[in-house]
PDB file of C-alpha atoms in Angstrom:
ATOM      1  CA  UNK A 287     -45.749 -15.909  71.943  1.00  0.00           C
ATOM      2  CA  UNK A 288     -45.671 -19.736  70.893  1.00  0.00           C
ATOM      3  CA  UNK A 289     -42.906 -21.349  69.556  1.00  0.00           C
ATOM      4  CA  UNK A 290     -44.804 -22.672  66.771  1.00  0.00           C
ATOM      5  CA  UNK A 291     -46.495 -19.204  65.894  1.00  0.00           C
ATOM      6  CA  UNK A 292     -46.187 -19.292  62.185  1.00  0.00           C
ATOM      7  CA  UNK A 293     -43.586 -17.271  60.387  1.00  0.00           C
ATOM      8  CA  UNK A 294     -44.952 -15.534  57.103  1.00  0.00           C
ATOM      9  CA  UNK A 295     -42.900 -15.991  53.799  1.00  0.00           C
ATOM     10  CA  UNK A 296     -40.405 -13.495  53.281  1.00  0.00           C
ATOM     11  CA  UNK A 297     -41.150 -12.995  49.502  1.00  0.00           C
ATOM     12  CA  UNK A 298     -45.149 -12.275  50.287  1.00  0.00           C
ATOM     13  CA  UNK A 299     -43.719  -8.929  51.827  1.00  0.00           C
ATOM     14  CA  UNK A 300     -42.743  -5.336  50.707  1.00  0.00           C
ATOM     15  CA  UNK A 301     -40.528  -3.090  51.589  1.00  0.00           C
ATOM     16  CA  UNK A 302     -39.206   0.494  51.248  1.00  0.00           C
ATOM     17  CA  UNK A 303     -36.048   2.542  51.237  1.00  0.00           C
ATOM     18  CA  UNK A 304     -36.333   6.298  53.037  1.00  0.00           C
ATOM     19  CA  UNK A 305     -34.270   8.781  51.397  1.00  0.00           C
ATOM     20  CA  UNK A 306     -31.054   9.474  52.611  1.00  0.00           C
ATOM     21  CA  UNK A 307     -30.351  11.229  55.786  1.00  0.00           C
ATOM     22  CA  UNK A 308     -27.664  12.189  58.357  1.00  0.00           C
ATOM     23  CA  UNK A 309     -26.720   9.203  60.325  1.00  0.00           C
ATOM     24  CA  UNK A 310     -27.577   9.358  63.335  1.00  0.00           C
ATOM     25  CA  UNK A 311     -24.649   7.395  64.888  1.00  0.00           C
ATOM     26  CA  UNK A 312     -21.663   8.504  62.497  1.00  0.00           C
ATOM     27  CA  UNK A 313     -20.972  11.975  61.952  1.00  0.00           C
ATOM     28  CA  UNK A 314     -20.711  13.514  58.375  1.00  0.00           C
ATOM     29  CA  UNK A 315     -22.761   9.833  57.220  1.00  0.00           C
ATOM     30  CA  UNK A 316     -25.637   9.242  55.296  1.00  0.00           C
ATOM     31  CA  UNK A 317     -28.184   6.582  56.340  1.00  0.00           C
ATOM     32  CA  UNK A 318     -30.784   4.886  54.468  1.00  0.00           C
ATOM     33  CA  UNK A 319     -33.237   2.644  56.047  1.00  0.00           C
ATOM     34  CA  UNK A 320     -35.628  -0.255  54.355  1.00  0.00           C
ATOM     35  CA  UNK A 321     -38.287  -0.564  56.090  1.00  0.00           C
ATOM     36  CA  UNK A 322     -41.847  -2.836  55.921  1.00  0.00           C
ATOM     37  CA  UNK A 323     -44.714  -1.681  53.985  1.00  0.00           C
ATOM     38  CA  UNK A 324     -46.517   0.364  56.842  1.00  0.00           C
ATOM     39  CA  UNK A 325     -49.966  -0.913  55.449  1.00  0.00           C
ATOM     40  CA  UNK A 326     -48.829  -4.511  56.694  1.00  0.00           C
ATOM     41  CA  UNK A 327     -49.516  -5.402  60.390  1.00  0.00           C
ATOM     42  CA  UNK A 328     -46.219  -6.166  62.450  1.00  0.00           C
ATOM     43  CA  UNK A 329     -47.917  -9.254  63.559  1.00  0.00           C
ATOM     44  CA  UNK A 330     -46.079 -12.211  65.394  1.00  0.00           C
ATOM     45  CA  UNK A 331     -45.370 -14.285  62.525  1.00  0.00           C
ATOM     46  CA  UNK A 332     -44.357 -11.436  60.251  1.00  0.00           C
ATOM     47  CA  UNK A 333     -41.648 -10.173  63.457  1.00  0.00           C
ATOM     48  CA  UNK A 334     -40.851 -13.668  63.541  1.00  0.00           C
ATOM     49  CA  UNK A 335     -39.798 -14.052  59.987  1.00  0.00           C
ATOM     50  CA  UNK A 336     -37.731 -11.376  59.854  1.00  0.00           C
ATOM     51  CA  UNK A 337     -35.715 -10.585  63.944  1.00  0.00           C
ATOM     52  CA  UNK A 338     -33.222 -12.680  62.575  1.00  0.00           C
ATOM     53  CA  UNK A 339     -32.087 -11.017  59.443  1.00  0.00           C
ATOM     54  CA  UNK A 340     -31.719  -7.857  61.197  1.00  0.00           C
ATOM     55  CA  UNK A 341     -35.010  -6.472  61.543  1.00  0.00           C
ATOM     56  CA  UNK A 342     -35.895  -4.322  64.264  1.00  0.00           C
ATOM     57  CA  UNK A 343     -38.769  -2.603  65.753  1.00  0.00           C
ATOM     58  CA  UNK A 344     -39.802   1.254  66.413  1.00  0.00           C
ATOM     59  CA  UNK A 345     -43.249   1.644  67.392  1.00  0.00           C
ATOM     60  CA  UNK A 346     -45.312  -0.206  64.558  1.00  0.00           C
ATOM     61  CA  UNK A 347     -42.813  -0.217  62.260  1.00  0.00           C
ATOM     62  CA  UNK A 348     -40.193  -2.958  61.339  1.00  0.00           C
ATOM     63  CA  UNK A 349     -36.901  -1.566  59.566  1.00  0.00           C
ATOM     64  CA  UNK A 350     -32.954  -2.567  59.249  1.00  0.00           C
ATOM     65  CA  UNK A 351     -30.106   0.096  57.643  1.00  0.00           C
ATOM     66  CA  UNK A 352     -29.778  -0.676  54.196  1.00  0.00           C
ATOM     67  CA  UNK A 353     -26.949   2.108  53.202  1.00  0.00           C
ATOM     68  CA  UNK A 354     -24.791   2.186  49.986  1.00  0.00           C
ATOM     69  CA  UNK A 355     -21.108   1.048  50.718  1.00  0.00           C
ATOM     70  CA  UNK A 356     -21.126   0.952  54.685  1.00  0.00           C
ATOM     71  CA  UNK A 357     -21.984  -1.917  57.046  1.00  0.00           C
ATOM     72  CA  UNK A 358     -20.907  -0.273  60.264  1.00  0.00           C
ATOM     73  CA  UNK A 359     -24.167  -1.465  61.698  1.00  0.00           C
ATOM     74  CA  UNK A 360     -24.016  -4.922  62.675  1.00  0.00           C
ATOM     75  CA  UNK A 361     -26.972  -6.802  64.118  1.00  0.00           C
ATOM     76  CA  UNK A 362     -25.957  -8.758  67.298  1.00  0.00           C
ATOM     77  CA  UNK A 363     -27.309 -11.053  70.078  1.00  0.00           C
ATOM     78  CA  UNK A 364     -26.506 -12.874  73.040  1.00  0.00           C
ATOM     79  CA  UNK A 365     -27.046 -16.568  73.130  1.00  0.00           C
ATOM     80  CA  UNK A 366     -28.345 -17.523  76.028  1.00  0.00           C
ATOM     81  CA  UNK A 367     -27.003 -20.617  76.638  1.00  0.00           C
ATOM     82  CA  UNK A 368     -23.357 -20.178  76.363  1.00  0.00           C
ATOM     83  CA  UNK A 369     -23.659 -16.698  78.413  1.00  0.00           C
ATOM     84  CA  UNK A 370     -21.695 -16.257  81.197  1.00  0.00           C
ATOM     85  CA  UNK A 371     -21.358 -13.226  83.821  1.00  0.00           C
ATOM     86  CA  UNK A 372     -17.929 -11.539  83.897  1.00  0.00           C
ATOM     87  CA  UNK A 373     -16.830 -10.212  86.927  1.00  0.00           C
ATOM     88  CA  UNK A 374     -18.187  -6.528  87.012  1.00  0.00           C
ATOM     89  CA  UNK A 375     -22.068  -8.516  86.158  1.00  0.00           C
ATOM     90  CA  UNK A 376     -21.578 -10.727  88.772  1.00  0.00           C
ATOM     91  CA  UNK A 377     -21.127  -7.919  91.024  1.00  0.00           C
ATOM     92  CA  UNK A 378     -24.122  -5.950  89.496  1.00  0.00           C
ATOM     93  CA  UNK A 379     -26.181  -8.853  89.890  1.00  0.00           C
ATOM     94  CA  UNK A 380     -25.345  -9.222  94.215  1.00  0.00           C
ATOM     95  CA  UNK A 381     -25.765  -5.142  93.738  1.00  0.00           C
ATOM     96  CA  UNK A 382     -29.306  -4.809  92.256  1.00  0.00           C
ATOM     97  CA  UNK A 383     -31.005  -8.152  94.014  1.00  0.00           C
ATOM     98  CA  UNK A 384     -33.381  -5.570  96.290  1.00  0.00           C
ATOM     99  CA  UNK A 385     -34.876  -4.723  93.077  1.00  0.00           C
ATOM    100  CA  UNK A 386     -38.184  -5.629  92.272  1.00  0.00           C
ATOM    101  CA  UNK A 387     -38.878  -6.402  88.758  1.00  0.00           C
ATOM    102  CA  UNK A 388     -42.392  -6.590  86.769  1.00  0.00           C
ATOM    103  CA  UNK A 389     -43.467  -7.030  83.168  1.00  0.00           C
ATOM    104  CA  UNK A 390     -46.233  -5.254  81.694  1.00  0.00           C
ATOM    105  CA  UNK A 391     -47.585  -4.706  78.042  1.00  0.00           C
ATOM    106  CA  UNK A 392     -45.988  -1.721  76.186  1.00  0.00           C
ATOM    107  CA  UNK A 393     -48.757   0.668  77.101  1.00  0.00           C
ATOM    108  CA  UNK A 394     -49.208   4.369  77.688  1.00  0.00           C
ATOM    109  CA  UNK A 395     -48.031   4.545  81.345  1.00  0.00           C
ATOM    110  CA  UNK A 396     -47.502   8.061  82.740  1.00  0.00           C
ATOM    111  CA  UNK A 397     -45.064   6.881  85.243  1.00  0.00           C
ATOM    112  CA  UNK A 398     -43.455   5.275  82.730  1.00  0.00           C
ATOM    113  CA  UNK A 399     -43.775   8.281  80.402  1.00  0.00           C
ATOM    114  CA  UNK A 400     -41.897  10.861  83.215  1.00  0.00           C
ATOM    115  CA  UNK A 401     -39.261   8.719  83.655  1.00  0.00           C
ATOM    116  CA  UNK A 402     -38.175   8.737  80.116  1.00  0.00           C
ATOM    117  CA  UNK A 403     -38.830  12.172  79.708  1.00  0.00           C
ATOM    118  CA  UNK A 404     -36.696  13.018  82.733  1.00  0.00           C
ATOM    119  CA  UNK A 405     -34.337  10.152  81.442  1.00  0.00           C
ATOM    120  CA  UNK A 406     -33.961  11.979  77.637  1.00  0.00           C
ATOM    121  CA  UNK A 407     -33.618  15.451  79.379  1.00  0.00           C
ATOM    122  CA  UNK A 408     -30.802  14.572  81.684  1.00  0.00           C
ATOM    123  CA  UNK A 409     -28.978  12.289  79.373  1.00  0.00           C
ATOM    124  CA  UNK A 410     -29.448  13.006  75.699  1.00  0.00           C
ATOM    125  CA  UNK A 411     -30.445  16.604  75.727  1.00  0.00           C
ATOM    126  CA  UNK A 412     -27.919  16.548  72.596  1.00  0.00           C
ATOM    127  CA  UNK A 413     -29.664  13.607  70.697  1.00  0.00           C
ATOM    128  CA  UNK A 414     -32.624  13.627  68.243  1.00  0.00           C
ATOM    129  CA  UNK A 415     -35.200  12.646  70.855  1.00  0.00           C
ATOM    130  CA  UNK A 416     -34.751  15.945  72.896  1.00  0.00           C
ATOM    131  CA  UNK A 417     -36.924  17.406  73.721  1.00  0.00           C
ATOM    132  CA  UNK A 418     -38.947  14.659  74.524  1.00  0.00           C
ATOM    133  CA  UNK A 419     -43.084  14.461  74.075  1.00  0.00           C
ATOM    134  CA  UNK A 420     -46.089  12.078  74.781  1.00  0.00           C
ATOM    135  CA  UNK A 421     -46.799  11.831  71.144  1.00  0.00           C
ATOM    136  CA  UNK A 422     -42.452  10.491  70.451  1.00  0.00           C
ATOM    137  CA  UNK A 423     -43.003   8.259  73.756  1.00  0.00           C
ATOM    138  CA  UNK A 424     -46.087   6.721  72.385  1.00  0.00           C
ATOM    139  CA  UNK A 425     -44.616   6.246  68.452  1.00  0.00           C
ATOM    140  CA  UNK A 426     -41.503   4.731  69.749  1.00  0.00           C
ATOM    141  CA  UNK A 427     -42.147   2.320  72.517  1.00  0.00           C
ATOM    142  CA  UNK A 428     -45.705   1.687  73.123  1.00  0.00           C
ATOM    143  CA  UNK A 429     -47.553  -1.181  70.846  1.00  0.00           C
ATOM    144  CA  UNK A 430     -50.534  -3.197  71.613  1.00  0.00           C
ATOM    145  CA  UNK A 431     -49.470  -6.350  70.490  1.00  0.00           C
ATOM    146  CA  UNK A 432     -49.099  -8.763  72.995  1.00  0.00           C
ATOM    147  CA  UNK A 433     -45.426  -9.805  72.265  1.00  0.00           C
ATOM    148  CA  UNK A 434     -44.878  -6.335  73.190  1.00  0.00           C
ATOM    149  CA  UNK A 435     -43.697  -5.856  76.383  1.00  0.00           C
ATOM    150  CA  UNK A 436     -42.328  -3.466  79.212  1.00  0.00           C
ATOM    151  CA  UNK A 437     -39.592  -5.017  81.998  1.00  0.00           C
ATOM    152  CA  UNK A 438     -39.744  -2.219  85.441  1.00  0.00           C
ATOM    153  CA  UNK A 439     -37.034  -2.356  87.916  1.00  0.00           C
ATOM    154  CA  UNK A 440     -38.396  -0.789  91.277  1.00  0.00           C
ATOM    155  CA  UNK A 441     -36.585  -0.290  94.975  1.00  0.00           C
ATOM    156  CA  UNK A 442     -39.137   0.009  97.159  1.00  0.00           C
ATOM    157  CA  UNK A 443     -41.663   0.648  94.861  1.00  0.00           C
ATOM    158  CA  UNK A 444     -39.758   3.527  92.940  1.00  0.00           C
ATOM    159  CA  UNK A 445     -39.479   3.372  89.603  1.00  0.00           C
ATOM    160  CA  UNK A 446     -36.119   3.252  88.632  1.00  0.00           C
ATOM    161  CA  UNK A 447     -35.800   1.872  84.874  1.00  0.00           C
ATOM    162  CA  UNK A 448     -38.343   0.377  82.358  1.00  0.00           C
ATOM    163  CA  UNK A 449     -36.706  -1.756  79.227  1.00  0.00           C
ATOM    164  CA  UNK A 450     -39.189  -1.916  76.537  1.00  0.00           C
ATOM    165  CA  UNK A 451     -38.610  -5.147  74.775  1.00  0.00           C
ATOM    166  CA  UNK A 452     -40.521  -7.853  72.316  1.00  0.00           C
ATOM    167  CA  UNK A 453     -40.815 -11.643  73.255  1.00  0.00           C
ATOM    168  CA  UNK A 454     -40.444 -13.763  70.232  1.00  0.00           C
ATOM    169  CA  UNK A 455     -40.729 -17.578  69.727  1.00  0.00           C
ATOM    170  CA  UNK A 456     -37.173 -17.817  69.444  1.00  0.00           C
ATOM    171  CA  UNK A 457     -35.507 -14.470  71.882  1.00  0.00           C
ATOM    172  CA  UNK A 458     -36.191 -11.609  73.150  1.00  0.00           C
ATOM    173  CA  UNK A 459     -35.486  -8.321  71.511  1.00  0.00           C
ATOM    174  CA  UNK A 460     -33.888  -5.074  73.595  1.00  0.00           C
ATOM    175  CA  UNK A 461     -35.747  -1.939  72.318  1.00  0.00           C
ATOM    176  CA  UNK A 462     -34.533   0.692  74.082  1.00  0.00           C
ATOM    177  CA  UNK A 463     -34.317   1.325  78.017  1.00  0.00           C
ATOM    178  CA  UNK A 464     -34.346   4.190  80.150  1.00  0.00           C
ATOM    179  CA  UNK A 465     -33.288   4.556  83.960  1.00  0.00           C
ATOM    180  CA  UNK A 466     -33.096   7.030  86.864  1.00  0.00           C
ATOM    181  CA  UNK A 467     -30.179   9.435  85.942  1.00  0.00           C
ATOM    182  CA  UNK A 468     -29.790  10.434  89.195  1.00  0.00           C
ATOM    183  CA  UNK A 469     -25.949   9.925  90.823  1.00  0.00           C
ATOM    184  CA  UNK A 470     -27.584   7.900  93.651  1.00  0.00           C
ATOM    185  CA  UNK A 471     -28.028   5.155  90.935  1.00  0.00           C
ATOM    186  CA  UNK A 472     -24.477   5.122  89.199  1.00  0.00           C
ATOM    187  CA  UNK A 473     -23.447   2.230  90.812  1.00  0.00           C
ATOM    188  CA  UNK A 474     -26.317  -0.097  90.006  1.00  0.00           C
ATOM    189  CA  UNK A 475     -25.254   0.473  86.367  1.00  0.00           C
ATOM    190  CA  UNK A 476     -29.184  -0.046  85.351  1.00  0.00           C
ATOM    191  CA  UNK A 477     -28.580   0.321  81.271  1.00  0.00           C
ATOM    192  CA  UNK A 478     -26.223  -2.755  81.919  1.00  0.00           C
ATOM    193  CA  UNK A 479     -28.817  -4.457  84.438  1.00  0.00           C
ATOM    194  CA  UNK A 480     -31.693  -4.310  82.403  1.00  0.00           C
ATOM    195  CA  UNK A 481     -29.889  -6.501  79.693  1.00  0.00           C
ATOM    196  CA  UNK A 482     -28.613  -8.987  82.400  1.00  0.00           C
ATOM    197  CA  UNK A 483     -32.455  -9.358  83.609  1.00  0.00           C
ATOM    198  CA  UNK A 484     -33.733 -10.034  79.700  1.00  0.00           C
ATOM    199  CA  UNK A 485     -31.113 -13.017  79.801  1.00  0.00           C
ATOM    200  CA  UNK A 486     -32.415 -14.197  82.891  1.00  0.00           C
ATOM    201  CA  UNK A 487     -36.113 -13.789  81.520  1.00  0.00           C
ATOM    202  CA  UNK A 488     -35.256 -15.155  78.221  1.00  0.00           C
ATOM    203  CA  UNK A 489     -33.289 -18.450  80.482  1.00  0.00           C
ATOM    204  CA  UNK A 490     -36.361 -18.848  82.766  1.00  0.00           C
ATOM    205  CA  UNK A 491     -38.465 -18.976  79.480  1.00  0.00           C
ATOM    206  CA  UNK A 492     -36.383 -21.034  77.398  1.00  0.00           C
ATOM    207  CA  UNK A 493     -35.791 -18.915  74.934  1.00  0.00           C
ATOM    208  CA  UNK A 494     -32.845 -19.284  72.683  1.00  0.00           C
ATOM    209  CA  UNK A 495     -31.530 -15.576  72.377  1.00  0.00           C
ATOM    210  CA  UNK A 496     -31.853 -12.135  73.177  1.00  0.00           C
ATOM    211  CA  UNK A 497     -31.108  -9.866  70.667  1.00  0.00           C
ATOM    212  CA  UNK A 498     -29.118  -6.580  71.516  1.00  0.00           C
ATOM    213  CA  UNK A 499     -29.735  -4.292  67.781  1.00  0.00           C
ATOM    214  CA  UNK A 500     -27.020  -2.943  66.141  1.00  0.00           C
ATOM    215  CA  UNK A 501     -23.495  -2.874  67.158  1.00  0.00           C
ATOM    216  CA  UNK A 502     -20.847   0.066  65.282  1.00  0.00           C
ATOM    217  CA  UNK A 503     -17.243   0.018  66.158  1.00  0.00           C
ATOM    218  CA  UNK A 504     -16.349   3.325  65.821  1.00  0.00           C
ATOM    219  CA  UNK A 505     -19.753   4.214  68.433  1.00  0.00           C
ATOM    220  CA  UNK A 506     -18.335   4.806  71.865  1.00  0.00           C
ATOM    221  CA  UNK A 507     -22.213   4.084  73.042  1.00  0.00           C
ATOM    222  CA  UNK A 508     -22.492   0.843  71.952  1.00  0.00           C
ATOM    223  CA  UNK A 509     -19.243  -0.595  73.624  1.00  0.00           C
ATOM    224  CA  UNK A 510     -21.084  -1.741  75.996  1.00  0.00           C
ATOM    225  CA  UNK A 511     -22.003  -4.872  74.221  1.00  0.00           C
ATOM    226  CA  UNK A 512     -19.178  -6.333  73.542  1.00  0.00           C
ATOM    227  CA  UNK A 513     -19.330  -7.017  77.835  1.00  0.00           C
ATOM    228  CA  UNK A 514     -21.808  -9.483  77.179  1.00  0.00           C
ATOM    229  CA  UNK A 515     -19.820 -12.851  76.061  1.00  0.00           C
ATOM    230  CA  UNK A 516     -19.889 -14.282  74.181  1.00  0.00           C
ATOM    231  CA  UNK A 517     -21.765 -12.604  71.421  1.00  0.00           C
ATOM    232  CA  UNK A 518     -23.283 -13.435  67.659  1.00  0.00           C
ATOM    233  CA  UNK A 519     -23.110 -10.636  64.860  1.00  0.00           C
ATOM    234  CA  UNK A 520     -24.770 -11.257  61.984  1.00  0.00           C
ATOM    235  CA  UNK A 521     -23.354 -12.164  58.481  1.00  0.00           C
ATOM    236  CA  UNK A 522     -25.434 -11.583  55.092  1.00  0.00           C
ATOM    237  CA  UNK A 523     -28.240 -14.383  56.663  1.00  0.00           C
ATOM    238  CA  UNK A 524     -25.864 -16.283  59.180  1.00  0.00           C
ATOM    239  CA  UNK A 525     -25.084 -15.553  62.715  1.00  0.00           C
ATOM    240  CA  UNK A 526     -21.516 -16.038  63.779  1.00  0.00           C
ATOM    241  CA  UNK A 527     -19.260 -15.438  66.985  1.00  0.00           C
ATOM    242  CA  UNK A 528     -18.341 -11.800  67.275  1.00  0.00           C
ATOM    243  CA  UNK A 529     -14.466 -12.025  67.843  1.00  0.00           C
ATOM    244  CA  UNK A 530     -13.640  -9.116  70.053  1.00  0.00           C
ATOM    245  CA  UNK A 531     -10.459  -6.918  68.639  1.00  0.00           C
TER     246      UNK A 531
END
């Protein structure tokens, strides 16, 4: 996508609010999500307009939490710039250099498609994407759009993770990535890899940021981000350092 793709005025939008449901992070919480009228295209300039005040994407659909007294989700993002590998990434770095990696458009792949499905069934048999289908696979992380893109990480031609992400004129956005469960692969840490190889993209391509989603506090999953240093949260429509506690 072009850095001078142009971004559509916020106030020609509309958007929704679901009804509330159970929270699917927080136990014994009720979320509410606003979301982009679903009759409007998520073209570039739209996404563009609205990444950084929190927006993110599922499938066609752009949407932030918008709940009544609770901001546990915060939207976050790495600058590129000023990141810098800690120890443990340095070594995952030297650990995963025999890996091959590709981008393709977020298509229908059936590779692809196994690998999550094996992914969700080993890992998040618990969650609300088990049990896993074509029809969720294809809703969630395929779009033709051509910011819209898959990252693979092979060995030797085996599939071992796909990231599905969005390139935007000013970052790249983390969707969601899946990985090779098996114990052969612990040590290659791939969840944590795959982010480390969207900084390098978004470096090699001069982009700005790369934006991680939400961070909670009290989510023992989403720890992981605070690894990544430093790192922006964002504040009402300002993005400021995230001060770890």
């Amino acid at each position: 996508m072009s850095s001078n793709t142009p971004r559509q005025p916020i106030r020609d939008l509309r958007f929704f609010l679901t009804v509330p449901h159970a929270c699917s992070y927080l136990e014994g919480r009720e979320a509410t999500t606003l979301f982009l009228d679903p009759q409007e295209s998520p073209g570039s300039g739209v996404y563009d307009s609205l990444a950084p005040l929190g927006f993110r994407r599922s499938g066609r659909h752009l949407y932030r939490p918008h709940c009544e007294g609770c901001n546990a989700c915060i939207s976050v993002r790495i600058p590129v710039k000023g990141f810098t590998p800690n120890r443990t990434q340095r070594k995952l770095y030297r650990r995963n250099a025999d890996l091959e990696a590709r981008v393709r458009p977020a298509l229908f792949d059936a590779e692809h498609y196994g690998l999550y499905a094996h992914y969700i069934r080993t890992r998040h048999a618990d969650g609300d994407m088990y049990p896993p289908s074509h029809e969720q696979y294809r809703t969630f992380l395929t779009l033709n759009q051509d910011y819209a893109r898959m990252l693979e990480l092979r060995l030797d031609g085996r599939l071992l993770a796909v990231s599905a992400f969005d390139q935007l004129s000013h970052g790249l956005s983390a969707i969601y990535t899946f990985f090779d469960p098996a114990d052969e692969f612990d040590r290659r840490s791939l969840g944590t890899y795959a982010v480390l190889a969207l900084v390098e993209r978004a470096r090699e391509l001069g982009l700005p940021h790369v934006y991680l989603g939400y961070w909670i506090e009290e989510c023992r999953k989403m720890a992981y981000k605070q690894a990544f240093s430093p790192l922006e949260r964002l504040e009402g429509r300002h993005w400021r350092r995230l001060i770890p506690t």
